[in-house]
mmCIF file of C-alpha atoms in Angstrom:
data_model
loop_
_atom_site.group_PDB
_atom_site.id
_atom_site.type_symbol
_atom_site.label_atom_id
_atom_site.label_comp_id
_atom_site.label_asym_id
_atom_site.label_seq_id
_atom_site.Cartn_x
_atom_site.Cartn_y
_atom_site.Cartn_z
ATOM 1 C CA MET A 73 -3.443 -22.700 25.753
ATOM 2 C CA SER A 74 -6.953 -23.948 24.933
ATOM 3 C CA THR A 75 -7.681 -26.447 22.153
ATOM 4 C CA LEU A 76 -7.451 -24.114 19.158
ATOM 5 C CA SER A 77 -5.413 -24.921 16.058
ATOM 6 C CA LEU A 78 -2.537 -22.546 16.889
ATOM 7 C CA GLU A 79 -0.753 -21.970 20.172
ATOM 8 C CA HIS A 80 -1.233 -18.350 21.186
ATOM 9 C CA LEU A 81 -1.073 -15.631 23.806
ATOM 10 C CA ILE A 82 -4.002 -13.345 24.584
ATOM 11 C CA GLN A 83 -4.529 -9.879 26.011
ATOM 12 C CA ARG A 84 -8.113 -9.071 26.868
ATOM 13 C CA PRO A 85 -9.479 -5.571 26.159
ATOM 14 C CA LYS A 86 -8.677 -2.932 28.769
ATOM 15 C CA THR A 87 -12.057 -1.346 28.096
ATOM 16 C CA THR A 88 -15.203 -3.413 27.713
ATOM 17 C CA THR A 89 -18.624 -2.588 26.330
ATOM 18 C CA THR A 90 -21.818 -4.528 25.857
ATOM 19 C CA SER A 91 -20.871 -5.256 22.239
ATOM 20 C CA LYS A 92 -18.394 -7.908 21.154
ATOM 21 C CA SER A 93 -14.735 -6.895 21.077
ATOM 22 C CA PRO A 94 -12.782 -6.497 17.830
ATOM 23 C CA LEU A 95 -9.870 -8.883 17.280
ATOM 24 C CA ILE A 96 -6.313 -8.043 16.332
ATOM 25 C CA LEU A 97 -4.316 -11.144 15.395
ATOM 26 C CA LEU A 98 -0.516 -10.834 15.472
ATOM 27 C CA LEU A 99 1.481 -13.037 13.083
ATOM 28 C CA HIS A 100 5.227 -13.110 13.707
ATOM 29 C CA GLY A 101 8.093 -13.496 11.256
ATOM 30 C CA TYR A 102 10.381 -16.372 10.263
ATOM 31 C CA GLY A 103 12.392 -17.824 13.133
ATOM 32 C CA SER A 104 10.514 -15.917 15.818
ATOM 33 C CA ASN A 105 7.633 -16.836 18.134
ATOM 34 C CA GLU A 106 4.394 -15.582 19.647
ATOM 35 C CA GLU A 107 6.251 -13.546 22.319
ATOM 36 C CA ASP A 108 7.811 -11.238 19.710
ATOM 37 C CA LEU A 109 4.933 -9.086 18.438
ATOM 38 C CA PHE A 110 3.081 -9.580 21.734
ATOM 39 C CA SER A 111 5.381 -6.876 23.125
ATOM 40 C CA PHE A 112 3.223 -4.487 21.022
ATOM 41 C CA ALA A 113 0.046 -5.598 22.787
ATOM 42 C CA PRO A 114 0.050 -3.144 25.750
ATOM 43 C CA GLU A 115 0.418 -0.228 23.315
ATOM 44 C CA LEU A 116 -2.452 -1.213 21.013
ATOM 45 C CA PRO A 117 -5.879 0.481 21.330
ATOM 46 C CA ASP A 118 -7.641 -0.521 24.565
ATOM 47 C CA ASN A 119 -10.794 -1.903 22.964
ATOM 48 C CA TYR A 120 -9.061 -4.734 21.063
ATOM 49 C CA PHE A 121 -8.839 -8.368 22.062
ATOM 50 C CA VAL A 122 -5.240 -9.159 21.111
ATOM 51 C CA ILE A 123 -4.082 -12.638 20.095
ATOM 52 C CA SER A 124 -0.493 -13.436 19.169
ATOM 53 C CA ALA A 125 -0.258 -16.759 17.330
ATOM 54 C CA LYS A 126 2.712 -19.120 17.151
ATOM 55 C CA ALA A 127 3.674 -20.445 13.715
ATOM 56 C CA PRO A 128 3.275 -24.233 13.425
ATOM 57 C CA ARG A 129 6.742 -25.262 12.190
ATOM 58 C CA PRO A 130 9.467 -25.503 14.858
ATOM 59 C CA MET A 131 12.980 -24.516 13.811
ATOM 60 C CA GLN A 132 16.347 -25.548 15.239
ATOM 61 C CA PRO A 133 17.650 -24.563 17.707
ATOM 62 C CA SER A 134 14.689 -22.273 18.430
ATOM 63 C CA GLY A 135 11.913 -20.228 16.861
ATOM 64 C CA ASN A 136 9.110 -21.111 14.469
ATOM 65 C CA ALA A 137 8.178 -20.578 10.831
ATOM 66 C CA TRP A 138 4.947 -20.386 8.871
ATOM 67 C CA TYR A 139 6.754 -22.103 5.996
ATOM 68 C CA THR A 140 10.255 -23.257 5.125
ATOM 69 C CA ILE A 141 12.704 -20.984 3.332
ATOM 70 C CA HIS A 142 15.319 -22.931 1.370
ATOM 71 C CA TRP A 143 18.786 -21.733 0.500
ATOM 72 C CA ASP A 144 19.727 -23.741 -2.559
ATOM 73 C CA ALA A 145 23.071 -23.499 -4.374
ATOM 74 C CA THR A 146 21.455 -23.710 -7.812
ATOM 75 C CA ASP A 147 18.106 -21.972 -7.267
ATOM 76 C CA GLY A 148 19.164 -19.501 -4.597
ATOM 77 C CA LYS A 149 16.636 -18.593 -1.889
ATOM 78 C CA TRP A 150 13.103 -19.885 -2.361
ATOM 79 C CA SER A 151 10.004 -20.319 -0.228
ATOM 80 C CA ASP A 152 7.908 -23.467 0.146
ATOM 81 C CA ASP A 153 4.586 -22.223 -1.245
ATOM 82 C CA LYS A 154 2.810 -25.501 -0.455
ATOM 83 C CA GLU A 155 3.602 -25.055 3.239
ATOM 84 C CA ALA A 156 2.652 -21.375 3.001
ATOM 85 C CA ILE A 157 -0.788 -22.303 1.631
ATOM 86 C CA GLU A 158 -1.181 -24.823 4.482
ATOM 87 C CA SER A 159 -0.442 -22.012 6.944
ATOM 88 C CA ARG A 160 -2.855 -19.705 5.118
ATOM 89 C CA GLU A 161 -5.621 -22.273 5.635
ATOM 90 C CA LEU A 162 -4.592 -22.837 9.252
ATOM 91 C CA ILE A 163 -4.737 -19.103 10.050
ATOM 92 C CA SER A 164 -8.118 -18.827 8.319
ATOM 93 C CA LYS A 165 -9.456 -21.684 10.438
ATOM 94 C CA PHE A 166 -7.893 -20.193 13.570
ATOM 95 C CA ILE A 167 -9.691 -16.864 13.007
ATOM 96 C CA ASP A 168 -13.041 -18.694 13.076
ATOM 97 C CA GLU A 169 -12.035 -20.683 16.157
ATOM 98 C CA ALA A 170 -10.827 -17.595 18.046
ATOM 99 C CA VAL A 171 -13.953 -15.573 17.246
ATOM 100 C CA THR A 172 -16.090 -18.415 18.636
ATOM 101 C CA GLU A 173 -13.866 -19.296 21.617
ATOM 102 C CA TYR A 174 -13.522 -15.727 22.881
ATOM 103 C CA ASP A 175 -16.904 -14.414 21.631
ATOM 104 C CA LEU A 176 -15.416 -11.705 19.389
ATOM 105 C CA ASP A 177 -16.784 -9.490 16.611
ATOM 106 C CA ALA A 178 -16.413 -11.510 13.401
ATOM 107 C CA GLU A 179 -16.974 -8.327 11.372
ATOM 108 C CA ASN A 180 -13.975 -6.552 12.921
ATOM 109 C CA VAL A 181 -10.837 -8.662 12.543
ATOM 110 C CA THR A 182 -7.438 -7.039 11.977
ATOM 111 C CA LEU A 183 -4.379 -9.017 10.894
ATOM 112 C CA LEU A 184 -1.044 -7.505 11.936
ATOM 113 C CA GLY A 185 1.811 -9.420 10.352
ATOM 114 C CA PHE A 186 5.563 -8.908 10.221
ATOM 115 C CA SER A 187 7.751 -10.333 7.415
ATOM 116 C CA GLN A 188 6.546 -13.929 6.851
ATOM 117 C CA GLY A 189 3.500 -13.054 8.976
ATOM 118 C CA CYS A 190 2.871 -10.055 6.713
ATOM 119 C CA ILE A 191 3.020 -12.238 3.582
ATOM 120 C CA LEU A 192 0.496 -14.611 5.192
ATOM 121 C CA SER A 193 -1.734 -11.700 6.286
ATOM 122 C CA TYR A 194 -2.108 -10.595 2.661
ATOM 123 C CA ALA A 195 -2.688 -14.188 1.516
ATOM 124 C CA VAL A 196 -5.405 -14.816 4.126
ATOM 125 C CA ALA A 197 -7.203 -11.502 3.634
ATOM 126 C CA LEU A 198 -7.142 -11.542 -0.169
ATOM 127 C CA THR A 199 -8.252 -15.200 -0.296
ATOM 128 C CA TYR A 200 -10.861 -14.878 2.482
ATOM 129 C CA PRO A 201 -11.821 -11.179 2.553
ATOM 130 C CA GLU A 202 -15.069 -11.993 4.334
ATOM 131 C CA LYS A 203 -13.025 -12.864 7.440
ATOM 132 C CA VAL A 204 -10.834 -9.737 7.611
ATOM 133 C CA LYS A 205 -11.544 -6.002 7.971
ATOM 134 C CA ASN A 206 -8.014 -4.562 8.264
ATOM 135 C CA ILE A 207 -4.493 -5.603 7.336
ATOM 136 C CA ILE A 208 -1.390 -4.094 8.909
ATOM 137 C CA GLY A 209 1.392 -5.425 6.702
ATOM 138 C CA LEU A 210 4.903 -4.774 8.058
ATOM 139 C CA SER A 211 8.099 -5.562 6.127
ATOM 140 C CA GLY A 212 6.605 -8.069 3.710
ATOM 141 C CA TYR A 213 5.044 -8.361 0.249
ATOM 142 C CA VAL A 214 2.198 -10.046 -1.622
ATOM 143 C CA ASN A 215 3.018 -13.552 -2.858
ATOM 144 C CA ALA A 216 0.485 -14.102 -5.649
ATOM 145 C CA ASP A 217 1.360 -17.820 -5.759
ATOM 146 C CA ILE A 218 -0.169 -18.410 -2.319
ATOM 147 C CA THR A 219 -3.116 -16.051 -2.832
ATOM 148 C CA THR A 220 -6.410 -16.969 -4.457
ATOM 149 C CA ALA A 221 -7.740 -13.553 -5.425
ATOM 150 C CA LYS A 222 -11.469 -13.021 -5.972
ATOM 151 C CA THR A 223 -12.804 -12.219 -9.424
ATOM 152 C CA ASP A 224 -15.697 -10.255 -7.910
ATOM 153 C CA LEU A 225 -13.763 -7.225 -6.660
ATOM 154 C CA SER A 226 -16.692 -6.000 -4.565
ATOM 155 C CA ALA A 227 -15.538 -8.650 -2.050
ATOM 156 C CA TYR A 228 -12.695 -6.263 -1.166
ATOM 157 C CA SER A 229 -14.698 -3.060 -0.842
ATOM 158 C CA HIS A 230 -14.622 -3.124 2.996
ATOM 159 C CA LEU A 231 -10.896 -3.917 3.313
ATOM 160 C CA SER A 232 -8.458 -1.323 4.702
ATOM 161 C CA ILE A 233 -4.685 -1.785 4.586
ATOM 162 C CA PHE A 234 -1.699 -0.167 6.275
ATOM 163 C CA SER A 235 1.526 -1.194 4.547
ATOM 164 C CA SER A 236 5.059 -0.285 5.637
ATOM 165 C CA HIS A 237 8.672 -1.197 4.958
ATOM 166 C CA GLY A 238 12.217 -0.174 5.821
ATOM 167 C CA THR A 239 14.142 1.456 2.971
ATOM 168 C CA VAL A 240 17.388 -0.320 3.964
ATOM 169 C CA ASP A 241 15.843 -3.742 4.638
ATOM 170 C CA GLN A 242 18.462 -6.371 3.729
ATOM 171 C CA VAL A 243 16.163 -9.350 4.376
ATOM 172 C CA ILE A 244 13.246 -8.358 2.123
ATOM 173 C CA PRO A 245 14.250 -5.508 -0.211
ATOM 174 C CA VAL A 246 11.941 -2.501 -0.270
ATOM 175 C CA THR A 247 11.542 -3.067 -4.037
ATOM 176 C CA ALA A 248 9.388 -6.134 -3.208
ATOM 177 C CA ALA A 249 7.090 -4.024 -1.032
ATOM 178 C CA ARG A 250 6.876 -1.279 -3.639
ATOM 179 C CA GLN A 251 5.009 -3.727 -5.898
ATOM 180 C CA ILE A 252 2.174 -4.088 -3.359
ATOM 181 C CA PRO A 253 0.173 -0.934 -4.314
ATOM 182 C CA ALA A 254 0.031 -1.893 -8.022
ATOM 183 C CA TYR A 255 -1.003 -5.480 -7.213
ATOM 184 C CA LEU A 256 -3.771 -4.268 -4.908
ATOM 185 C CA LYS A 257 -4.905 -1.596 -7.365
ATOM 186 C CA ASN A 258 -5.768 -4.417 -9.791
ATOM 187 C CA LEU A 259 -8.109 -5.713 -7.078
ATOM 188 C CA GLY A 260 -9.702 -2.299 -6.616
ATOM 189 C CA ILE A 261 -7.843 -1.619 -3.346
ATOM 190 C CA SER A 262 -5.905 1.615 -3.034
ATOM 191 C CA ILE A 263 -3.056 1.909 -0.516
ATOM 192 C CA GLU A 264 0.105 3.889 0.035
ATOM 193 C CA LEU A 265 3.310 2.223 1.123
ATOM 194 C CA ASN A 266 4.778 3.910 4.207
ATOM 195 C CA GLU A 267 8.579 3.829 4.087
ATOM 196 C CA TYR A 268 10.963 4.362 7.009
ATOM 197 C CA PRO A 269 14.784 4.686 7.025
ATOM 198 C CA VAL A 270 15.353 1.392 8.859
ATOM 199 C CA GLY A 271 16.276 -2.231 8.151
ATOM 200 C CA HIS A 272 14.150 -5.339 8.738
ATOM 201 C CA GLY A 273 12.264 -4.100 11.775
ATOM 202 C CA VAL A 274 9.568 -1.748 13.029
ATOM 203 C CA ALA A 275 10.754 1.790 13.748
ATOM 204 C CA PRO A 276 9.102 3.721 16.624
ATOM 205 C CA GLN A 277 7.592 6.161 14.102
ATOM 206 C CA ASN A 278 6.226 3.223 12.121
ATOM 207 C CA PHE A 279 4.504 1.843 15.226
ATOM 208 C CA TYR A 280 3.132 5.277 16.123
ATOM 209 C CA ASP A 281 1.729 5.670 12.587
ATOM 210 C CA LEU A 282 0.119 2.214 12.487
ATOM 211 C CA LYS A 283 -1.452 2.776 15.912
ATOM 212 C CA ASN A 284 -2.960 6.082 14.762
ATOM 213 C CA TRP A 285 -4.170 4.388 11.578
ATOM 214 C CA LEU A 286 -5.795 1.633 13.631
ATOM 215 C CA LEU A 287 -7.639 4.167 15.785
ATOM 216 C CA LYS A 288 -9.250 5.529 12.593
ATOM 217 C CA HIS A 289 -10.174 2.130 11.155
#
């Protein structure tokens, strides 16, 4: 669809005003696709223009990834940070393209990412805070190696973050997510991690909480 850098699905706002619509950009997890989080779209607040982006790296036999995860006999599981940084730049560029293409409010962009999409949401927002207002980070963590944090912490003063994780997540342990508040505190951002008694997924209560949070931000 269209000529933008990432393939994507859109849902136009159910309510329109004379002002430009805010954007919520959905970033799916490893091995999934743009259809996955788009199932959330009808339940999101009516005033948002919703875009669900497809990660650029096709996987076999199906699905897509923002970057490769290697399972190595000697090094164990490791992520390709070079590819992750490429995806960070691609998402950053795509935000600009989408705002222009669909005439959206550049001052009101929310990133909603799950797992690998969550990791990229933090990387994009902390590297380019001028492009993002809100982060909804689900079942992921901050990878400092793919994040270029600002030294002038006032750059983050407008940023609001909802962070959540399942306490019995076997894909990304909750211990990884529990490091997020301390990392962000060093950048002058205060958040609480919302924990739910589930695995690597989004519990109904989690979705209800993030939707209520979004209505306030």
